[in-house]
């Protein structure tokens, strides 16, 4: 099959033929029809995240946002057959730990991630381990491009909004109007929250307002905390940080009203290496909550897909460009310079 591989960090990916994957007894082979180019792939390409055990052994095929069709199943697979239209979370559960058994597969004790733990979906075919547990059937209304769009960034934004406990009419701030941020904005708007988008790029803020934000704050032009306090008349009920940067994390926490909730989605880069300072006295005095949010558990896909099928959410509107496998290195380079907008999705593999 044809695939793109990271051979060396920060160097162009190698595009060419590699052996087709073969299924074990519980595995499923999926023919990939669409595969998103995610900033997490960029982190793998940059060599980030060694401090949390996510530095892949090279060479590896990246890619963890996918939509496709079942090509082959292992002999023990019961729930899927060739021809089934499917997607899967980027985090694959082991099926048997306490978190998987309690519906929290995104917290799996043995969690594995496409493109980090094993080969991913920048390829014509991908192997999905424990297919009966990890694969998600697609409703007729959700095509492969939409499935790729929800594969990581969108479902992560969706889960982050759920973790925020935001209610209709509440103020919620989203720091970072990239893929995760735009997804969270669209979801928060759909559930009736008033969304403030924060970014340093006016074009991204315009897109954020097109997706449901009521106002945008440019962090290069305005004091973010002061602006949010003025807009909300006392602070936001919830705030999502989607970048993993010390400055934006601090802005997120300080922009909350008493009893507010900060949701941390963004993983840090090498500048922070996993550690940031927090205003602990403010957190204590205002009784703020700080929670983490990772991906979206397999058990929560039914609600997400139902909202998409009913037209209440539209992940495809965030797809800015369909590309070929040969364009991937260019997109990764653009990500280094923050020149990408929305989702770039591979739809041509040969």
Short mmCIF file of C-alpha atoms in Angstrom, two decimals, residues 20-343:
data_model
loop_
_atom_site.label_atom_id
_atom_site.label_comp_id
_atom_site.label_asym_id
_atom_site.label_seq_id
_atom_site.Cartn_x
_atom_site.Cartn_y
_atom_site.Cartn_z
CA UNK A 20 -0.17 -3.95 3.84
CA UNK A 21 -1.24 -4.49 7.46
CA UNK A 22 -2.61 -7.91 8.39
CA UNK A 23 -5.19 -8.49 11.16
CA UNK A 24 -4.71 -10.48 14.30
CA UNK A 25 -7.71 -12.41 15.68
CA UNK A 26 -9.38 -9.31 17.19
CA UNK A 27 -8.17 -6.69 14.70
CA UNK A 28 -9.89 -4.99 11.78
CA UNK A 29 -8.28 -3.62 8.63
CA UNK A 30 -9.92 -0.40 7.41
CA UNK A 31 -9.54 1.02 3.92
CA UNK A 32 -8.93 4.70 4.63
CA UNK A 33 -11.07 7.13 2.63
CA UNK A 34 -10.17 10.28 4.57
CA UNK A 35 -7.43 11.05 7.10
CA UNK A 36 -7.00 14.36 8.90
CA UNK A 37 -3.64 16.09 9.33
CA UNK A 38 -3.75 17.00 13.01
CA UNK A 39 -1.48 19.21 15.09
CA UNK A 40 -0.83 16.14 17.24
CA UNK A 41 0.78 14.60 14.15
CA UNK A 42 2.90 17.75 13.96
CA UNK A 43 3.99 17.18 17.56
CA UNK A 44 5.04 13.62 16.66
CA UNK A 45 6.94 14.98 13.67
CA UNK A 46 8.61 17.63 15.88
CA UNK A 47 9.63 15.08 18.51
CA UNK A 48 7.57 16.66 21.30
CA UNK A 49 5.88 14.92 24.23
CA UNK A 50 8.69 12.57 25.23
CA UNK A 51 7.96 13.73 28.80
CA UNK A 52 4.55 11.99 28.66
CA UNK A 53 5.73 8.89 26.81
CA UNK A 54 4.47 9.96 23.39
CA UNK A 55 7.67 10.08 21.39
CA UNK A 56 7.16 7.52 18.60
CA UNK A 57 9.80 5.04 17.54
CA UNK A 58 10.71 5.83 13.93
CA UNK A 59 9.93 5.08 11.19
CA UNK A 60 6.19 5.34 11.73
CA UNK A 61 3.08 6.17 9.72
CA UNK A 62 1.29 9.08 11.48
CA UNK A 63 -2.42 9.87 11.32
CA UNK A 64 -5.24 9.25 13.79
CA UNK A 65 -8.31 11.02 12.35
CA UNK A 66 -9.99 8.67 9.91
CA UNK A 67 -13.08 7.58 8.12
CA UNK A 68 -13.24 4.50 5.94
CA UNK A 69 -14.65 1.09 5.11
CA UNK A 70 -13.90 -2.27 6.71
CA UNK A 71 -11.68 -4.27 4.37
CA UNK A 72 -10.86 -7.38 6.44
CA UNK A 73 -11.62 -8.68 9.94
CA UNK A 74 -9.82 -11.04 12.28
CA UNK A 75 -11.36 -14.42 12.97
CA UNK A 76 -12.63 -13.43 16.44
CA UNK A 77 -14.32 -10.17 15.35
CA UNK A 78 -18.09 -10.42 15.85
CA UNK A 79 -19.62 -6.97 15.22
CA UNK A 80 -18.11 -5.80 11.92
CA UNK A 81 -17.93 -7.13 8.38
CA UNK A 82 -16.22 -6.01 5.16
CA UNK A 83 -18.08 -3.07 3.67
CA UNK A 84 -19.12 -1.52 7.00
CA UNK A 85 -18.52 2.24 7.17
CA UNK A 86 -16.56 3.13 10.30
CA UNK A 87 -14.39 5.49 12.29
CA UNK A 88 -12.49 5.10 15.56
CA UNK A 89 -11.22 7.31 18.39
CA UNK A 90 -7.55 8.23 18.16
CA UNK A 91 -7.04 6.54 21.55
CA UNK A 92 -7.55 2.79 21.37
CA UNK A 93 -8.77 1.02 24.51
CA UNK A 94 -7.55 -2.36 25.75
CA UNK A 95 -11.17 -3.48 26.51
CA UNK A 96 -10.45 -4.96 29.96
CA UNK A 97 -9.05 -2.34 32.37
CA UNK A 98 -11.33 -0.65 34.90
CA UNK A 99 -11.56 2.53 32.81
CA UNK A 100 -12.54 0.70 29.62
CA UNK A 101 -15.09 -1.36 31.54
CA UNK A 102 -16.62 1.75 33.14
CA UNK A 103 -17.08 3.64 29.85
CA UNK A 104 -13.94 5.79 30.10
CA UNK A 105 -11.87 4.27 27.30
CA UNK A 106 -10.09 7.61 26.79
CA UNK A 107 -8.48 6.96 30.20
CA UNK A 108 -7.50 3.37 29.35
CA UNK A 109 -4.70 2.09 31.58
CA UNK A 110 -3.05 0.61 28.48
CA UNK A 111 -3.95 3.41 26.07
CA UNK A 112 -2.45 3.26 22.57
CA UNK A 113 -2.54 6.03 19.95
CA UNK A 114 -2.35 5.75 16.17
CA UNK A 115 0.84 7.28 14.81
CA UNK A 116 2.52 7.21 18.22
CA UNK A 117 2.17 3.65 19.52
CA UNK A 118 1.86 2.03 16.07
CA UNK A 119 1.23 2.90 12.44
CA UNK A 120 -1.60 5.30 11.71
CA UNK A 121 -3.83 6.44 8.86
CA UNK A 122 -1.62 8.38 6.44
CA UNK A 123 -2.00 5.25 4.35
CA UNK A 124 -4.40 3.35 2.13
CA UNK A 125 -5.10 0.87 4.94
CA UNK A 126 -4.85 0.94 8.74
CA UNK A 127 -5.12 -1.78 11.37
CA UNK A 128 -7.52 -1.08 14.25
CA UNK A 129 -6.79 -3.25 17.31
CA UNK A 130 -9.66 -4.76 19.30
CA UNK A 131 -12.05 -3.78 16.53
CA UNK A 132 -15.25 -4.85 18.25
CA UNK A 133 -14.49 -2.43 21.10
CA UNK A 134 -12.74 0.44 19.31
CA UNK A 135 -14.53 0.77 15.97
CA UNK A 136 -17.53 3.07 15.68
CA UNK A 137 -20.17 2.43 12.97
CA UNK A 138 -21.14 5.52 10.99
CA UNK A 139 -24.76 6.52 10.45
CA UNK A 140 -25.84 7.06 6.84
CA UNK A 141 -25.79 10.84 7.33
CA UNK A 142 -22.07 10.89 8.28
CA UNK A 143 -19.65 10.48 5.37
CA UNK A 144 -15.93 9.62 5.53
CA UNK A 145 -14.80 13.24 5.32
CA UNK A 146 -16.95 14.17 8.32
CA UNK A 147 -15.69 11.09 10.17
CA UNK A 148 -12.09 12.21 9.64
CA UNK A 149 -13.03 15.71 10.79
CA UNK A 150 -14.33 14.37 14.13
CA UNK A 151 -11.47 11.89 14.61
CA UNK A 152 -9.42 13.89 17.12
CA UNK A 153 -9.83 17.64 17.25
CA UNK A 154 -13.62 17.77 16.96
CA UNK A 155 -14.41 14.97 19.37
CA UNK A 156 -11.84 16.43 21.76
CA UNK A 157 -13.59 19.82 21.60
CA UNK A 158 -16.94 18.08 22.10
CA UNK A 159 -15.73 16.27 25.21
CA UNK A 160 -14.12 19.45 26.52
CA UNK A 161 -17.46 21.27 26.37
CA UNK A 162 -19.09 18.39 28.23
CA UNK A 163 -16.33 18.57 30.86
CA UNK A 164 -16.91 22.33 31.23
CA UNK A 165 -20.42 21.78 32.62
CA UNK A 166 -21.51 24.86 30.68
CA UNK A 167 -25.26 25.53 30.56
CA UNK A 168 -27.46 27.43 28.11
CA UNK A 169 -26.87 31.16 28.51
CA UNK A 170 -23.54 30.71 30.34
CA UNK A 171 -20.40 32.44 29.16
CA UNK A 172 -17.61 30.15 27.96
CA UNK A 173 -14.24 31.30 26.63
CA UNK A 174 -12.22 29.26 24.13
CA UNK A 175 -8.53 30.13 24.04
CA UNK A 176 -7.12 29.18 20.62
CA UNK A 177 -9.25 29.15 17.46
CA UNK A 178 -7.46 26.25 15.79
CA UNK A 179 -8.99 22.87 15.12
CA UNK A 180 -9.87 21.97 18.71
CA UNK A 181 -10.96 25.50 19.55
CA UNK A 182 -13.25 25.88 16.53
CA UNK A 183 -14.78 22.49 17.32
CA UNK A 184 -15.45 23.50 20.93
CA UNK A 185 -16.95 26.79 19.75
CA UNK A 186 -19.35 25.02 17.41
CA UNK A 187 -20.40 22.53 20.11
CA UNK A 188 -20.76 25.15 22.87
CA UNK A 189 -22.90 27.29 20.59
CA UNK A 190 -25.08 24.27 19.78
CA UNK A 191 -25.83 23.69 23.47
CA UNK A 192 -26.81 27.34 23.99
CA UNK A 193 -23.72 28.85 25.60
CA UNK A 194 -22.41 32.33 24.82
CA UNK A 195 -18.94 31.80 23.37
CA UNK A 196 -15.97 34.18 23.42
CA UNK A 197 -13.08 33.21 21.12
CA UNK A 198 -9.51 34.27 21.90
CA UNK A 199 -6.68 34.13 19.36
CA UNK A 200 -3.89 36.27 17.91
CA UNK A 201 -5.11 35.99 14.30
CA UNK A 202 -8.06 38.08 13.10
CA UNK A 203 -8.81 35.62 10.28
CA UNK A 204 -9.14 32.81 12.81
CA UNK A 205 -11.36 34.98 14.99
CA UNK A 206 -13.59 35.70 11.97
CA UNK A 207 -13.90 31.94 11.40
CA UNK A 208 -14.65 31.46 15.10
CA UNK A 209 -17.55 33.90 14.90
CA UNK A 210 -18.82 32.19 11.75
CA UNK A 211 -18.90 28.95 13.79
CA UNK A 212 -20.87 30.44 16.68
CA UNK A 213 -18.72 32.71 18.84
CA UNK A 214 -20.53 35.91 19.81
CA UNK A 215 -17.32 37.94 20.01
CA UNK A 216 -13.60 37.55 19.38
CA UNK A 217 -10.71 38.91 21.46
CA UNK A 218 -7.33 39.40 19.81
CA UNK A 219 -4.69 38.65 22.44
CA UNK A 220 -2.12 40.77 20.60
CA UNK A 221 -4.32 43.84 20.67
CA UNK A 222 -6.27 43.54 23.93
CA UNK A 223 -5.68 42.58 27.54
CA UNK A 224 -7.48 39.24 27.46
CA UNK A 225 -8.52 39.03 31.10
CA UNK A 226 -9.75 42.63 31.26
CA UNK A 227 -11.69 42.23 28.00
CA UNK A 228 -13.42 39.05 29.17
CA UNK A 229 -14.28 40.53 32.57
CA UNK A 230 -15.89 43.49 30.81
CA UNK A 231 -17.80 41.41 28.24
CA UNK A 232 -19.14 38.94 30.80
CA UNK A 233 -19.68 41.47 33.61
CA UNK A 234 -17.62 39.54 36.12
CA UNK A 235 -15.98 36.59 34.44
CA UNK A 236 -16.81 33.50 32.41
CA UNK A 237 -18.60 30.48 33.82
CA UNK A 238 -16.16 28.21 32.02
CA UNK A 239 -13.01 28.47 29.93
CA UNK A 240 -11.29 26.01 27.61
CA UNK A 241 -7.55 26.19 26.88
CA UNK A 242 -6.72 24.45 23.61
CA UNK A 243 -3.07 25.43 23.06
CA UNK A 244 -0.96 24.27 26.00
CA UNK A 245 0.85 27.60 26.42
CA UNK A 246 1.67 29.17 29.80
CA UNK A 247 0.25 32.58 28.87
CA UNK A 248 -3.08 31.28 27.58
CA UNK A 249 -3.51 28.88 30.50
CA UNK A 250 -3.03 31.78 32.90
CA UNK A 251 -5.46 33.96 30.94
CA UNK A 252 -8.01 31.15 30.99
CA UNK A 253 -7.91 30.71 34.76
CA UNK A 254 -7.87 34.43 35.53
CA UNK A 255 -10.83 35.15 33.24
CA UNK A 256 -13.22 32.98 35.29
CA UNK A 257 -15.88 34.22 37.66
CA UNK A 258 -16.19 32.76 41.16
CA UNK A 259 -17.00 29.06 40.99
CA UNK A 260 -15.89 28.87 37.35
CA UNK A 261 -14.27 25.89 35.66
CA UNK A 262 -11.06 25.81 33.63
CA UNK A 263 -10.80 22.91 31.16
CA UNK A 264 -7.30 22.02 30.03
CA UNK A 265 -7.24 20.35 26.60
CA UNK A 266 -4.00 21.61 25.07
CA UNK A 267 -0.87 19.57 25.72
CA UNK A 268 2.25 21.66 26.13
CA UNK A 269 5.20 22.03 23.78
CA UNK A 270 8.90 21.79 24.60
CA UNK A 271 8.81 25.35 25.98
CA UNK A 272 6.70 24.20 28.95
CA UNK A 273 7.55 20.46 28.88
CA UNK A 274 4.41 19.68 30.82
CA UNK A 275 4.76 22.21 33.65
CA UNK A 276 3.07 25.61 33.98
CA UNK A 277 2.48 27.99 36.87
CA UNK A 278 -1.04 28.51 38.21
CA UNK A 279 -2.45 31.31 40.43
CA UNK A 280 -3.23 29.01 43.34
CA UNK A 281 -4.45 31.76 45.70
CA UNK A 282 -6.96 32.95 43.09
CA UNK A 283 -8.11 29.36 42.52
CA UNK A 284 -8.63 28.97 46.26
CA UNK A 285 -10.29 32.32 46.94
CA UNK A 286 -12.68 32.07 43.99
CA UNK A 287 -13.28 28.31 44.43
CA UNK A 288 -12.32 27.64 40.84
CA UNK A 289 -12.18 24.16 39.35
CA UNK A 290 -9.35 22.96 37.09
CA UNK A 291 -10.04 19.80 35.09
CA UNK A 292 -8.29 17.93 32.31
CA UNK A 293 -9.96 16.64 29.18
CA UNK A 294 -8.57 14.00 26.81
CA UNK A 295 -10.22 12.88 23.58
CA UNK A 296 -13.72 11.45 23.79
CA UNK A 297 -14.60 8.02 25.19
CA UNK A 298 -15.99 5.43 22.80
CA UNK A 299 -19.17 5.35 24.91
CA UNK A 300 -19.91 9.02 24.14
CA UNK A 301 -19.81 8.69 20.34
CA UNK A 302 -23.54 7.95 20.04
CA UNK A 303 -24.47 11.44 21.26
CA UNK A 304 -21.87 13.13 19.07
CA UNK A 305 -22.90 11.25 15.93
CA UNK A 306 -26.60 11.79 16.64
CA UNK A 307 -26.09 15.57 16.82
CA UNK A 308 -24.19 15.47 13.52
CA UNK A 309 -26.81 13.28 11.84
CA UNK A 310 -29.56 15.67 13.00
CA UNK A 311 -27.71 18.68 11.59
CA UNK A 312 -27.08 20.26 14.99
CA UNK A 313 -23.31 20.01 14.49
CA UNK A 314 -21.39 20.38 11.23
CA UNK A 315 -17.75 19.24 11.52
CA UNK A 316 -17.36 19.34 7.73
CA UNK A 317 -17.62 23.15 7.81
CA UNK A 318 -14.21 23.15 9.52
CA UNK A 319 -12.55 21.29 6.63
CA UNK A 320 -10.62 23.99 4.82
CA UNK A 321 -8.87 21.79 2.26
CA UNK A 322 -8.78 18.27 0.87
CA UNK A 323 -5.25 17.20 -0.02
CA UNK A 324 -3.28 14.26 -1.38
CA UNK A 325 -0.79 12.15 0.54
CA UNK A 326 1.98 13.97 -1.32
CA UNK A 327 0.95 17.32 0.28
CA UNK A 328 1.36 16.24 3.90
CA UNK A 329 4.89 17.56 4.49
CA UNK A 330 3.81 20.98 3.21
CA UNK A 331 0.93 21.06 5.70
CA UNK A 332 3.24 20.11 8.59
CA UNK A 333 5.60 22.92 7.60
CA UNK A 334 2.67 25.35 7.50
CA UNK A 335 1.70 24.24 11.00
CA UNK A 336 5.17 25.22 12.21
CA UNK A 337 4.40 28.76 11.06
CA UNK A 338 0.76 28.73 12.20
CA UNK A 339 -0.39 29.13 8.60
CA UNK A 340 -3.07 26.43 8.59
CA UNK A 341 -6.76 27.22 9.01
CA UNK A 342 -9.38 24.65 9.93
CA UNK A 343 -8.80 21.01 8.97
#
